[in-house]
């Protein structure tokens, strides 16, 4: 039985491996014992319990947040297909464990609920992903969030501060936040790094003292525009709390989505490297284009804390933001004009996506908050894909020339 093997096999690779090897092999450690070459998809919603005493023990363990038990009991408590991609992500982030959720927002919600149980005051550094900002600012979860500059964390820490939350590179301006400095300022308070833009290929926050690493796996980890998922890598104690919350709230990753996520991981480094090479070329050309007044890209040094490139952040990545002289109307015209680039929200897909943060992803921020964090009416965010870079440039150049404000 698959679950029995999965529950008892030592799920670790025998020795340390380079990231590119882990991307291909992590979470697949039980394949040999199973006699398979691809992850089995277990779609069971429930599992037979023949031995009631053993079933009760498994139930108790899973509800309390155990990573696995002899019997999965019920799909809201455990799923072996999901557990494999969790194991892979833990290895990739250098963490004890990882916990997968139905989306990035479900993952963040679980971390915030865990923080609420520990005190309920959260310090967060803007800019953040628009919906994350909205969830924190709305008070919906009964958490008190204080938005602070990274430099003010130590001064604003309180006895009931349960979490410090940062996003680096930040969405949509690509500003970088110094993880080492934030971890030092947070002291005993756990730090969560939303590392969605970086992926484990470019950044490893756990090694810098972060307690949680969050990914919207919808983006680079899935990578093909067909999965919505969230994942948190963290220590075993934190993971136990998150699994217990997930069992209670039900924000599960479906095994088919987990399979697709796991399916995409082996090519993650290749995708990130190719998209990053394309982005470097496009960033330089956009910065020089007469319709563009600024181009934010870590590789151009045009973002906050760009000096962290090469240390904290191994490469500049494939996201960039650029400001159009023609403002909102010019951005709307570009959305209409692109043919090869997809005018859509989301990012980290194999295809190039372009969108308007003020009108879409960061719409939920108040206008003055948008402006204060550089989300201007003419700002566009480009998530560069793995297409041929000259084809992409031709499309972007034509779109920029079509706008009424081009010179
Ligand atoms: C998309 C995104 C999220 C939210 O993830 P979903 O999977 O859409 O719920 C959180 N943080 C960042 C940086 C994102 O880009």
mmCIF file of C-alpha atoms and ligand atoms in Angstrom:
data_model
loop_
_atom_site.group_PDB
_atom_site.id
_atom_site.type_symbol
_atom_site.label_atom_id
_atom_site.label_comp_id
_atom_site.label_asym_id
_atom_site.label_seq_id
_atom_site.Cartn_x
_atom_site.Cartn_y
_atom_site.Cartn_z
ATOM 1 C CA UNK A 1 0.000 0.000 0.000
ATOM 2 C CA UNK A 2 1.381 3.362 -1.011
ATOM 3 C CA UNK A 3 0.602 5.170 2.196
ATOM 4 C CA UNK A 4 2.260 2.527 4.340
ATOM 5 C CA UNK A 5 5.497 2.736 2.350
ATOM 6 C CA UNK A 6 5.298 6.488 2.328
ATOM 7 C CA UNK A 7 4.709 6.551 6.028
ATOM 8 C CA UNK A 8 7.684 4.413 6.949
ATOM 9 C CA UNK A 9 10.354 5.008 4.281
ATOM 10 C CA UNK A 10 13.152 7.380 5.390
ATOM 11 C CA UNK A 11 12.293 10.366 3.208
ATOM 12 C CA UNK A 12 15.738 11.892 2.859
ATOM 13 C CA UNK A 13 18.443 11.683 0.242
ATOM 14 C CA UNK A 14 21.450 9.953 1.816
ATOM 15 C CA UNK A 15 23.945 12.837 1.417
ATOM 16 C CA UNK A 16 24.006 16.543 0.629
ATOM 17 C CA UNK A 17 23.440 17.388 -3.016
ATOM 18 C CA UNK A 18 23.620 20.509 -5.155
ATOM 19 C CA UNK A 19 20.374 22.361 -5.800
ATOM 20 C CA UNK A 20 20.110 21.242 -9.431
ATOM 21 C CA UNK A 21 20.262 17.608 -8.280
ATOM 22 C CA UNK A 22 17.733 18.180 -5.501
ATOM 23 C CA UNK A 23 15.366 19.847 -7.985
ATOM 24 C CA UNK A 24 15.315 16.646 -10.021
ATOM 25 C CA UNK A 25 15.331 14.080 -7.190
ATOM 26 C CA UNK A 26 13.927 15.572 -3.955
ATOM 27 C CA UNK A 27 10.591 14.185 -2.847
ATOM 28 C CA UNK A 28 11.154 11.100 -4.971
ATOM 29 C CA UNK A 29 13.127 9.117 -2.398
ATOM 30 C CA UNK A 30 10.516 6.383 -2.033
ATOM 31 C CA UNK A 31 10.208 5.667 -5.774
ATOM 32 C CA UNK A 32 12.665 2.806 -5.740
ATOM 33 C CA UNK A 33 10.800 1.047 -2.932
ATOM 34 C CA UNK A 34 7.504 1.705 -4.708
ATOM 35 C CA UNK A 35 8.884 0.518 -8.048
ATOM 36 C CA UNK A 36 7.760 3.666 -9.876
ATOM 37 C CA UNK A 37 9.460 6.398 -11.907
ATOM 38 C CA UNK A 38 6.855 9.174 -11.573
ATOM 39 C CA UNK A 39 4.940 10.317 -8.471
ATOM 40 C CA UNK A 40 1.812 8.224 -7.894
ATOM 41 C CA UNK A 41 -1.280 10.428 -7.597
ATOM 42 C CA UNK A 42 -3.357 9.351 -4.612
ATOM 43 C CA UNK A 43 -6.846 10.813 -4.974
ATOM 44 C CA UNK A 44 -8.426 9.004 -2.001
ATOM 45 C CA UNK A 45 -10.672 11.155 0.141
ATOM 46 C CA UNK A 46 -10.719 8.482 2.851
ATOM 47 C CA UNK A 47 -8.701 5.406 3.834
ATOM 48 C CA UNK A 48 -9.831 2.085 5.315
ATOM 49 C CA UNK A 49 -9.458 1.760 9.089
ATOM 50 C CA UNK A 50 -9.469 -1.940 9.956
ATOM 51 C CA UNK A 51 -7.650 -1.603 13.273
ATOM 52 C CA UNK A 52 -9.594 0.993 15.263
ATOM 53 C CA UNK A 53 -6.967 1.550 17.967
ATOM 54 C CA UNK A 54 -4.249 2.158 15.381
ATOM 55 C CA UNK A 55 -6.635 4.392 13.401
ATOM 56 C CA UNK A 56 -7.396 6.468 16.488
ATOM 57 C CA UNK A 57 -3.674 6.921 17.136
ATOM 58 C CA UNK A 58 -3.115 8.058 13.526
ATOM 59 C CA UNK A 59 -6.088 10.423 13.728
ATOM 60 C CA UNK A 60 -4.814 12.022 16.946
ATOM 61 C CA UNK A 61 -1.298 12.421 15.552
ATOM 62 C CA UNK A 62 -2.439 14.032 12.283
ATOM 63 C CA UNK A 63 -4.925 16.412 13.908
ATOM 64 C CA UNK A 64 -2.094 17.547 16.201
ATOM 65 C CA UNK A 65 0.004 18.305 13.103
ATOM 66 C CA UNK A 66 2.209 15.242 12.618
ATOM 67 C CA UNK A 67 3.832 15.081 9.172
ATOM 68 C CA UNK A 68 2.567 11.534 8.641
ATOM 69 C CA UNK A 69 1.002 8.625 10.462
ATOM 70 C CA UNK A 70 0.551 4.959 9.844
ATOM 71 C CA UNK A 71 -2.867 5.599 8.284
ATOM 72 C CA UNK A 72 -3.698 8.933 6.526
ATOM 73 C CA UNK A 73 -7.330 8.471 7.727
ATOM 74 C CA UNK A 74 -8.848 11.291 5.658
ATOM 75 C CA UNK A 75 -7.550 13.529 2.847
ATOM 76 C CA UNK A 76 -7.837 16.744 4.902
ATOM 77 C CA UNK A 77 -5.355 15.236 7.376
ATOM 78 C CA UNK A 78 -2.729 13.816 5.030
ATOM 79 C CA UNK A 79 -2.050 13.067 1.385
ATOM 80 C CA UNK A 80 1.097 11.233 0.208
ATOM 81 C CA UNK A 81 1.240 13.008 -3.184
ATOM 82 C CA UNK A 82 1.182 16.387 -1.429
ATOM 83 C CA UNK A 83 3.700 15.150 1.174
ATOM 84 C CA UNK A 84 6.223 14.386 -1.576
ATOM 85 C CA UNK A 85 6.263 17.926 -2.949
ATOM 86 C CA UNK A 86 6.444 19.242 0.617
ATOM 87 C CA UNK A 87 9.487 17.068 1.224
ATOM 88 C CA UNK A 88 11.045 18.399 -1.981
ATOM 89 C CA UNK A 89 10.454 22.025 -1.004
ATOM 90 C CA UNK A 90 11.877 21.483 2.479
ATOM 91 C CA UNK A 91 15.074 20.118 0.927
ATOM 92 C CA UNK A 92 15.267 22.953 -1.611
ATOM 93 C CA UNK A 93 14.923 25.631 1.077
ATOM 94 C CA UNK A 94 17.228 23.843 3.537
ATOM 95 C CA UNK A 95 14.364 23.615 6.040
ATOM 96 C CA UNK A 96 13.205 20.788 8.308
ATOM 97 C CA UNK A 97 9.768 20.751 6.735
ATOM 98 C CA UNK A 98 7.374 22.401 4.312
ATOM 99 C CA UNK A 99 3.591 22.631 4.363
ATOM 100 C CA UNK A 100 1.537 23.050 1.194
ATOM 101 C CA UNK A 101 -1.725 24.995 0.896
ATOM 102 C CA UNK A 102 -4.433 25.721 -1.635
ATOM 103 C CA UNK A 103 -2.809 29.058 -2.569
ATOM 104 C CA UNK A 104 -0.156 31.497 -1.440
ATOM 105 C CA UNK A 105 -2.810 33.458 0.434
ATOM 106 C CA UNK A 106 -4.017 30.313 2.229
ATOM 107 C CA UNK A 107 -0.399 29.673 3.260
ATOM 108 C CA UNK A 108 -0.013 33.223 4.584
ATOM 109 C CA UNK A 109 -3.350 32.963 6.407
ATOM 110 C CA UNK A 110 -2.162 29.805 8.211
ATOM 111 C CA UNK A 111 1.102 31.497 9.290
ATOM 112 C CA UNK A 112 -0.882 34.508 10.559
ATOM 113 C CA UNK A 113 -3.296 32.280 12.486
ATOM 114 C CA UNK A 114 -0.297 30.545 14.081
ATOM 115 C CA UNK A 115 1.115 33.987 14.971
ATOM 116 C CA UNK A 116 -2.206 35.017 16.475
ATOM 117 C CA UNK A 117 -2.001 32.093 18.877
ATOM 118 C CA UNK A 118 1.441 33.355 19.987
ATOM 119 C CA UNK A 119 0.543 37.025 20.537
ATOM 120 C CA UNK A 120 -1.202 38.593 17.599
ATOM 121 C CA UNK A 121 0.957 41.664 16.905
ATOM 122 C CA UNK A 122 2.634 41.580 13.492
ATOM 123 C CA UNK A 123 5.260 43.924 12.063
ATOM 124 C CA UNK A 124 5.218 44.083 8.266
ATOM 125 C CA UNK A 125 7.450 45.926 5.824
ATOM 126 C CA UNK A 126 5.841 47.413 2.712
ATOM 127 C CA UNK A 127 5.612 47.068 -0.211
ATOM 128 C CA UNK A 128 3.954 43.668 -0.101
ATOM 129 C CA UNK A 129 1.902 41.676 -2.569
ATOM 130 C CA UNK A 130 -1.382 43.602 -2.842
ATOM 131 C CA UNK A 131 -3.672 40.958 -1.350
ATOM 132 C CA UNK A 132 -1.190 40.206 1.459
ATOM 133 C CA UNK A 133 -1.198 43.916 2.274
ATOM 134 C CA UNK A 134 -4.994 43.914 2.173
ATOM 135 C CA UNK A 135 -5.310 40.842 4.425
ATOM 136 C CA UNK A 136 -3.020 42.444 7.014
ATOM 137 C CA UNK A 137 -4.488 45.955 6.793
ATOM 138 C CA UNK A 138 -8.118 44.765 6.909
ATOM 139 C CA UNK A 139 -7.767 43.146 10.330
ATOM 140 C CA UNK A 140 -9.891 40.319 8.961
ATOM 141 C CA UNK A 141 -8.021 37.657 10.960
ATOM 142 C CA UNK A 142 -8.116 39.623 14.214
ATOM 143 C CA UNK A 143 -4.406 40.365 14.033
ATOM 144 C CA UNK A 144 -2.956 43.776 14.790
ATOM 145 C CA UNK A 145 -0.563 44.689 11.986
ATOM 146 C CA UNK A 146 1.857 47.589 12.179
ATOM 147 C CA UNK A 147 3.490 48.565 8.898
ATOM 148 C CA UNK A 148 7.047 49.745 9.518
ATOM 149 C CA UNK A 149 10.223 50.576 7.659
ATOM 150 C CA UNK A 150 12.778 47.758 7.949
ATOM 151 C CA UNK A 151 14.992 50.070 10.018
ATOM 152 C CA UNK A 152 12.260 50.558 12.656
ATOM 153 C CA UNK A 153 11.632 46.873 13.479
ATOM 154 C CA UNK A 154 13.808 46.737 16.615
ATOM 155 C CA UNK A 155 12.175 49.889 18.037
ATOM 156 C CA UNK A 156 8.592 48.772 17.333
ATOM 157 C CA UNK A 157 8.937 45.220 18.656
ATOM 158 C CA UNK A 158 6.593 44.481 21.577
ATOM 159 C CA UNK A 159 6.291 41.535 23.980
ATOM 160 C CA UNK A 160 3.264 40.319 21.993
ATOM 161 C CA UNK A 161 4.931 40.689 18.586
ATOM 162 C CA UNK A 162 4.567 37.249 17.057
ATOM 163 C CA UNK A 163 5.840 37.723 13.514
ATOM 164 C CA UNK A 164 7.916 40.012 11.318
ATOM 165 C CA UNK A 165 6.899 39.807 7.682
ATOM 166 C CA UNK A 166 8.948 40.919 4.686
ATOM 167 C CA UNK A 167 8.904 40.323 0.951
ATOM 168 C CA UNK A 168 12.140 40.424 -1.020
ATOM 169 C CA UNK A 169 12.422 41.124 -3.896
ATOM 170 C CA UNK A 170 9.247 43.109 -3.319
ATOM 171 C CA UNK A 171 6.237 43.266 -5.559
ATOM 172 C CA UNK A 172 6.040 45.212 -7.865
ATOM 173 C CA UNK A 173 9.028 47.563 -7.450
ATOM 174 C CA UNK A 174 11.716 44.867 -6.987
ATOM 175 C CA UNK A 175 13.072 46.681 -3.936
ATOM 176 C CA UNK A 176 15.252 44.395 -1.829
ATOM 177 C CA UNK A 177 15.053 44.027 1.943
ATOM 178 C CA UNK A 178 18.155 43.017 3.921
ATOM 179 C CA UNK A 179 17.170 39.673 5.491
ATOM 180 C CA UNK A 180 20.211 39.582 7.826
ATOM 181 C CA UNK A 181 19.390 43.032 9.191
ATOM 182 C CA UNK A 182 15.708 42.174 9.675
ATOM 183 C CA UNK A 183 16.532 38.887 11.447
ATOM 184 C CA UNK A 184 18.924 40.754 13.775
ATOM 185 C CA UNK A 185 16.343 43.469 14.482
ATOM 186 C CA UNK A 186 13.579 40.917 15.101
ATOM 187 C CA UNK A 187 15.580 39.207 17.861
ATOM 188 C CA UNK A 188 13.525 36.286 19.173
ATOM 189 C CA UNK A 189 10.513 37.111 16.957
ATOM 190 C CA UNK A 190 10.156 34.734 13.971
ATOM 191 C CA UNK A 191 10.741 36.338 10.565
ATOM 192 C CA UNK A 192 8.751 35.304 7.510
ATOM 193 C CA UNK A 193 10.304 35.992 4.101
ATOM 194 C CA UNK A 194 7.994 35.908 1.108
ATOM 195 C CA UNK A 195 10.559 34.579 -1.376
ATOM 196 C CA UNK A 196 8.127 34.074 -4.265
ATOM 197 C CA UNK A 197 10.097 36.333 -6.650
ATOM 198 C CA UNK A 198 13.465 34.728 -5.844
ATOM 199 C CA UNK A 199 12.711 30.985 -5.670
ATOM 200 C CA UNK A 200 15.240 28.744 -3.883
ATOM 201 C CA UNK A 201 17.429 29.081 -6.981
ATOM 202 C CA UNK A 202 18.282 32.714 -6.151
ATOM 203 C CA UNK A 203 17.691 33.052 -2.400
ATOM 204 C CA UNK A 204 17.756 30.807 0.704
ATOM 205 C CA UNK A 205 16.255 32.760 3.627
ATOM 206 C CA UNK A 206 16.396 29.882 6.168
ATOM 207 C CA UNK A 207 20.214 29.933 6.002
ATOM 208 C CA UNK A 208 20.009 33.647 6.943
ATOM 209 C CA UNK A 209 17.917 32.994 10.040
ATOM 210 C CA UNK A 210 14.390 33.410 8.678
ATOM 211 C CA UNK A 211 11.949 31.102 10.475
ATOM 212 C CA UNK A 212 9.452 30.829 7.606
ATOM 213 C CA UNK A 213 9.898 31.022 3.831
ATOM 214 C CA UNK A 214 6.668 31.517 1.926
ATOM 215 C CA UNK A 215 6.077 30.907 -1.762
ATOM 216 C CA UNK A 216 3.132 31.526 -3.921
ATOM 217 C CA UNK A 217 3.882 28.284 -5.771
ATOM 218 C CA UNK A 218 1.398 29.533 -8.370
ATOM 219 C CA UNK A 219 4.316 31.519 -9.754
ATOM 220 C CA UNK A 220 7.827 30.165 -10.522
ATOM 221 C CA UNK A 221 7.547 26.833 -8.684
ATOM 222 C CA UNK A 222 4.520 25.750 -10.726
ATOM 223 C CA UNK A 223 5.944 27.757 -13.597
ATOM 224 C CA UNK A 224 3.521 26.833 -16.346
ATOM 225 C CA UNK A 225 0.452 28.885 -15.496
ATOM 226 C CA UNK A 226 -1.673 25.878 -14.556
ATOM 227 C CA UNK A 227 -1.340 25.514 -10.761
ATOM 228 C CA UNK A 228 -2.563 27.617 -7.849
ATOM 229 C CA UNK A 229 -0.638 26.671 -4.703
ATOM 230 C CA UNK A 230 1.159 28.019 -1.671
ATOM 231 C CA UNK A 231 3.957 26.509 0.389
ATOM 232 C CA UNK A 232 5.735 27.413 3.625
ATOM 233 C CA UNK A 233 9.172 25.998 4.478
ATOM 234 C CA UNK A 234 10.048 26.169 8.170
ATOM 235 C CA UNK A 235 11.198 24.253 11.241
ATOM 236 C CA UNK A 236 9.388 21.104 12.373
ATOM 237 C CA UNK A 237 7.711 22.825 15.351
ATOM 238 C CA UNK A 238 6.339 25.595 13.107
ATOM 239 C CA UNK A 239 5.267 23.024 10.517
ATOM 240 C CA UNK A 240 3.389 21.012 13.151
ATOM 241 C CA UNK A 241 1.357 24.115 14.037
ATOM 242 C CA UNK A 242 0.695 24.871 10.353
ATOM 243 C CA UNK A 243 -0.426 21.309 9.567
ATOM 244 C CA UNK A 244 -2.747 21.383 12.548
ATOM 245 C CA UNK A 245 -4.253 24.672 11.316
ATOM 246 C CA UNK A 246 -4.551 23.251 7.802
ATOM 247 C CA UNK A 247 -6.360 20.176 9.125
ATOM 248 C CA UNK A 248 -8.782 22.443 10.985
ATOM 249 C CA UNK A 249 -9.355 25.065 8.266
ATOM 250 C CA UNK A 250 -9.133 22.830 5.196
ATOM 251 C CA UNK A 251 -7.072 25.052 2.867
ATOM 252 C CA UNK A 252 -5.612 21.965 1.198
ATOM 253 C CA UNK A 253 -3.529 21.604 -1.895
ATOM 254 C CA UNK A 254 -5.283 19.115 -4.168
ATOM 255 C CA UNK A 255 -3.108 16.088 -5.070
ATOM 256 C CA UNK A 256 -3.450 16.811 -8.803
ATOM 257 C CA UNK A 257 -2.092 20.324 -8.207
ATOM 258 C CA UNK A 258 0.661 18.860 -6.008
ATOM 259 C CA UNK A 259 1.584 16.492 -8.821
ATOM 260 C CA UNK A 260 1.835 19.377 -11.315
ATOM 261 C CA UNK A 261 3.900 21.383 -8.848
ATOM 262 C CA UNK A 262 6.288 18.477 -8.326
ATOM 263 C CA UNK A 263 6.360 17.922 -12.102
ATOM 264 C CA UNK A 264 7.616 21.479 -12.638
ATOM 265 C CA UNK A 265 10.430 21.485 -10.062
ATOM 266 C CA UNK A 266 13.128 19.638 -12.060
ATOM 267 C CA UNK A 267 13.222 22.471 -14.637
ATOM 268 C CA UNK A 268 13.041 25.325 -12.092
ATOM 269 C CA UNK A 269 16.712 26.320 -12.270
ATOM 270 C CA UNK A 270 16.725 26.142 -16.084
ATOM 271 C CA UNK A 271 13.597 28.275 -16.287
ATOM 272 C CA UNK A 272 14.858 30.837 -13.785
ATOM 273 C CA UNK A 273 18.256 31.137 -15.493
ATOM 274 C CA UNK A 274 16.851 31.502 -19.014
ATOM 275 C CA UNK A 275 14.152 33.995 -17.974
ATOM 276 C CA UNK A 276 16.734 35.975 -16.014
ATOM 277 C CA UNK A 277 19.054 36.184 -19.024
ATOM 278 C CA UNK A 278 16.137 37.480 -21.122
ATOM 279 C CA UNK A 279 15.142 39.972 -18.414
ATOM 280 C CA UNK A 280 18.642 41.465 -18.273
ATOM 281 C CA UNK A 281 18.518 42.244 -21.988
ATOM 282 C CA UNK A 282 14.977 43.657 -21.866
ATOM 283 C CA UNK A 283 15.681 45.753 -18.747
ATOM 284 C CA UNK A 284 18.618 47.509 -20.426
ATOM 285 C CA UNK A 285 16.649 48.188 -23.619
ATOM 286 C CA UNK A 286 13.543 49.388 -21.770
ATOM 287 C CA UNK A 287 15.644 51.733 -19.606
ATOM 288 C CA UNK A 288 16.899 53.427 -22.784
ATOM 289 C CA UNK A 289 13.543 53.604 -24.559
ATOM 290 C CA UNK A 290 12.192 57.162 -24.928
ATOM 291 C CA UNK A 291 8.691 56.174 -23.727
ATOM 292 C CA UNK A 292 10.135 54.832 -20.460
ATOM 293 C CA UNK A 293 11.157 57.157 -17.626
ATOM 294 C CA UNK A 294 12.569 54.530 -15.248
ATOM 295 C CA UNK A 295 13.160 50.809 -15.191
ATOM 296 C CA UNK A 296 13.339 49.029 -11.820
ATOM 297 C CA UNK A 297 15.513 45.924 -11.992
ATOM 298 C CA UNK A 298 18.049 44.678 -9.435
ATOM 299 C CA UNK A 299 20.538 44.061 -12.263
ATOM 300 C CA UNK A 300 20.442 47.759 -13.217
ATOM 301 C CA UNK A 301 21.003 48.889 -9.641
ATOM 302 C CA UNK A 302 17.725 50.845 -9.826
ATOM 303 C CA UNK A 303 16.026 49.274 -6.782
ATOM 304 C CA UNK A 304 16.390 49.835 -3.061
ATOM 305 C CA UNK A 305 19.253 47.813 -1.493
ATOM 306 C CA UNK A 306 20.573 46.744 -4.908
ATOM 307 C CA UNK A 307 23.896 46.046 -3.157
ATOM 308 C CA UNK A 308 22.376 42.772 -1.878
ATOM 309 C CA UNK A 309 22.586 41.378 -5.399
ATOM 310 C CA UNK A 310 25.366 38.792 -5.466
ATOM 311 C CA UNK A 311 25.110 37.976 -1.766
ATOM 312 C CA UNK A 312 21.565 37.601 -0.411
ATOM 313 C CA UNK A 313 20.140 37.396 -3.930
ATOM 314 C CA UNK A 314 22.240 35.232 -6.247
ATOM 315 C CA UNK A 315 20.873 36.781 -9.453
ATOM 316 C CA UNK A 316 18.641 39.677 -10.521
ATOM 317 C CA UNK A 317 15.722 37.430 -11.510
ATOM 318 C CA UNK A 318 13.197 37.830 -14.289
ATOM 319 C CA UNK A 319 10.781 40.413 -12.896
ATOM 320 C CA UNK A 320 11.107 44.087 -13.748
ATOM 321 C CA UNK A 321 8.939 47.171 -13.534
ATOM 322 C CA UNK A 322 9.041 50.173 -15.829
ATOM 323 C CA UNK A 323 7.404 53.558 -15.786
ATOM 324 C CA UNK A 324 5.762 54.978 -18.906
ATOM 325 C CA UNK A 325 5.979 58.729 -19.521
ATOM 326 C CA UNK A 326 2.388 58.572 -20.767
ATOM 327 C CA UNK A 327 0.990 57.374 -17.421
ATOM 328 C CA UNK A 328 -2.172 55.310 -17.056
ATOM 329 C CA UNK A 329 -3.387 55.803 -20.641
ATOM 330 C CA UNK A 330 -0.058 54.627 -22.039
ATOM 331 C CA UNK A 331 -0.151 51.538 -19.788
ATOM 332 C CA UNK A 332 -3.676 50.740 -20.986
ATOM 333 C CA UNK A 333 -2.489 51.102 -24.594
ATOM 334 C CA UNK A 334 0.412 48.686 -24.002
ATOM 335 C CA UNK A 335 -1.962 46.106 -22.459
ATOM 336 C CA UNK A 336 -4.030 46.323 -25.669
ATOM 337 C CA UNK A 337 -1.062 46.316 -28.052
ATOM 338 C CA UNK A 338 1.101 43.386 -26.925
ATOM 339 C CA UNK A 339 0.703 40.250 -29.028
ATOM 340 C CA UNK A 340 3.361 37.791 -27.817
ATOM 341 C CA UNK A 341 3.443 38.911 -24.166
ATOM 342 C CA UNK A 342 0.274 37.985 -22.308
ATOM 343 C CA UNK A 343 -1.462 40.989 -20.717
ATOM 344 C CA UNK A 344 -2.270 39.299 -17.414
ATOM 345 C CA UNK A 345 -1.564 39.277 -13.694
ATOM 346 C CA UNK A 346 0.537 36.526 -12.082
ATOM 347 C CA UNK A 347 4.221 35.942 -12.774
ATOM 348 C CA UNK A 348 6.934 33.324 -12.985
ATOM 349 C CA UNK A 349 5.376 31.468 -15.892
ATOM 350 C CA UNK A 350 7.255 30.157 -18.928
ATOM 351 C CA UNK A 351 5.454 32.813 -20.970
ATOM 352 C CA UNK A 352 5.989 36.554 -20.562
ATOM 353 C CA UNK A 353 3.257 38.350 -18.622
ATOM 354 C CA UNK A 354 2.732 42.113 -18.461
ATOM 355 C CA UNK A 355 0.350 43.958 -16.167
ATOM 356 C CA UNK A 356 -0.505 47.282 -14.554
ATOM 357 C CA UNK A 357 -0.075 47.106 -10.737
ATOM 358 C CA UNK A 358 -2.058 50.280 -9.950
ATOM 359 C CA UNK A 359 -5.028 48.989 -11.972
ATOM 360 C CA UNK A 360 -4.836 45.304 -11.058
ATOM 361 C CA UNK A 361 -2.575 43.550 -8.509
ATOM 362 C CA UNK A 362 -2.112 46.523 -6.188
ATOM 363 C CA UNK A 363 -5.573 47.986 -6.679
ATOM 364 C CA UNK A 364 -6.522 47.139 -3.080
ATOM 365 C CA UNK A 365 -3.963 49.624 -1.726
ATOM 366 C CA UNK A 366 -5.211 53.147 -1.071
ATOM 367 C CA UNK A 367 -4.036 55.662 -3.702
ATOM 368 C CA UNK A 368 -1.604 57.462 -1.391
ATOM 369 C CA UNK A 369 -0.160 54.112 -0.242
ATOM 370 C CA UNK A 370 0.319 53.149 -3.899
ATOM 371 C CA UNK A 371 2.220 56.355 -4.655
ATOM 372 C CA UNK A 372 4.283 56.180 -1.482
ATOM 373 C CA UNK A 373 5.612 52.790 -2.571
ATOM 374 C CA UNK A 374 6.309 53.748 -6.154
ATOM 375 C CA UNK A 375 3.163 52.192 -7.649
ATOM 376 C CA UNK A 376 2.498 55.070 -10.038
ATOM 377 C CA UNK A 377 -0.194 55.284 -12.758
ATOM 378 C CA UNK A 378 2.408 54.669 -15.489
ATOM 379 C CA UNK A 379 4.109 51.688 -13.835
ATOM 380 C CA UNK A 380 3.973 48.330 -15.608
ATOM 381 C CA UNK A 381 5.298 45.028 -14.264
ATOM 382 C CA UNK A 382 6.887 42.572 -16.647
ATOM 383 C CA UNK A 383 7.421 38.908 -15.746
ATOM 384 C CA UNK A 384 9.835 37.760 -18.424
ATOM 385 C CA UNK A 385 9.437 34.232 -19.734
ATOM 386 C CA UNK A 386 11.707 31.812 -21.564
ATOM 387 C CA UNK A 387 10.784 32.778 -25.137
ATOM 388 C CA UNK A 388 13.385 34.070 -27.598
ATOM 389 C CA UNK A 389 14.476 37.451 -26.298
ATOM 390 C CA UNK A 390 14.475 39.145 -29.723
ATOM 391 C CA UNK A 391 10.880 38.047 -30.314
ATOM 392 C CA UNK A 392 9.954 39.530 -26.927
ATOM 393 C CA UNK A 393 11.742 42.803 -27.651
ATOM 394 C CA UNK A 394 10.058 43.142 -31.052
ATOM 395 C CA UNK A 395 6.669 42.744 -29.362
ATOM 396 C CA UNK A 396 7.430 45.211 -26.568
ATOM 397 C CA UNK A 397 8.979 47.767 -28.920
ATOM 398 C CA UNK A 398 5.972 47.617 -31.236
ATOM 399 C CA UNK A 399 3.615 48.009 -28.256
ATOM 400 C CA UNK A 400 5.580 51.017 -26.956
ATOM 401 C CA UNK A 401 5.583 52.621 -30.402
ATOM 402 C CA UNK A 402 1.826 52.219 -30.679
ATOM 403 C CA UNK A 403 1.108 54.395 -27.656
ATOM 404 C CA UNK A 404 0.167 58.014 -28.283
ATOM 405 C CA UNK A 405 2.899 59.315 -25.988
ATOM 406 C CA UNK A 406 5.891 57.710 -27.686
ATOM 407 C CA UNK A 407 8.433 60.001 -29.200
HETATM 408 C C1 LIG B 1 0.902 35.817 -5.961
HETATM 409 C C2 LIG B 1 1.608 36.165 -4.723
HETATM 410 C C3 LIG B 1 1.084 35.838 -3.481
HETATM 411 C C4 LIG B 1 -0.270 35.173 -3.310
HETATM 412 O O1 LIG B 1 -0.248 33.876 -3.833
HETATM 413 P P1 LIG B 1 -1.564 33.153 -4.451
HETATM 414 O O2 LIG B 1 -1.029 31.828 -4.872
HETATM 415 O O3 LIG B 1 -2.028 34.009 -5.595
HETATM 416 O O4 LIG B 1 -2.576 33.081 -3.385
HETATM 417 C C5 LIG B 1 1.828 36.154 -2.348
HETATM 418 N N1 LIG B 1 3.019 36.780 -2.438
HETATM 419 C C6 LIG B 1 3.554 37.108 -3.629
HETATM 420 C C7 LIG B 1 4.879 37.800 -3.674
HETATM 421 C C8 LIG B 1 2.875 36.838 -4.808
HETATM 422 O O5 LIG B 1 3.400 37.180 -5.987
#
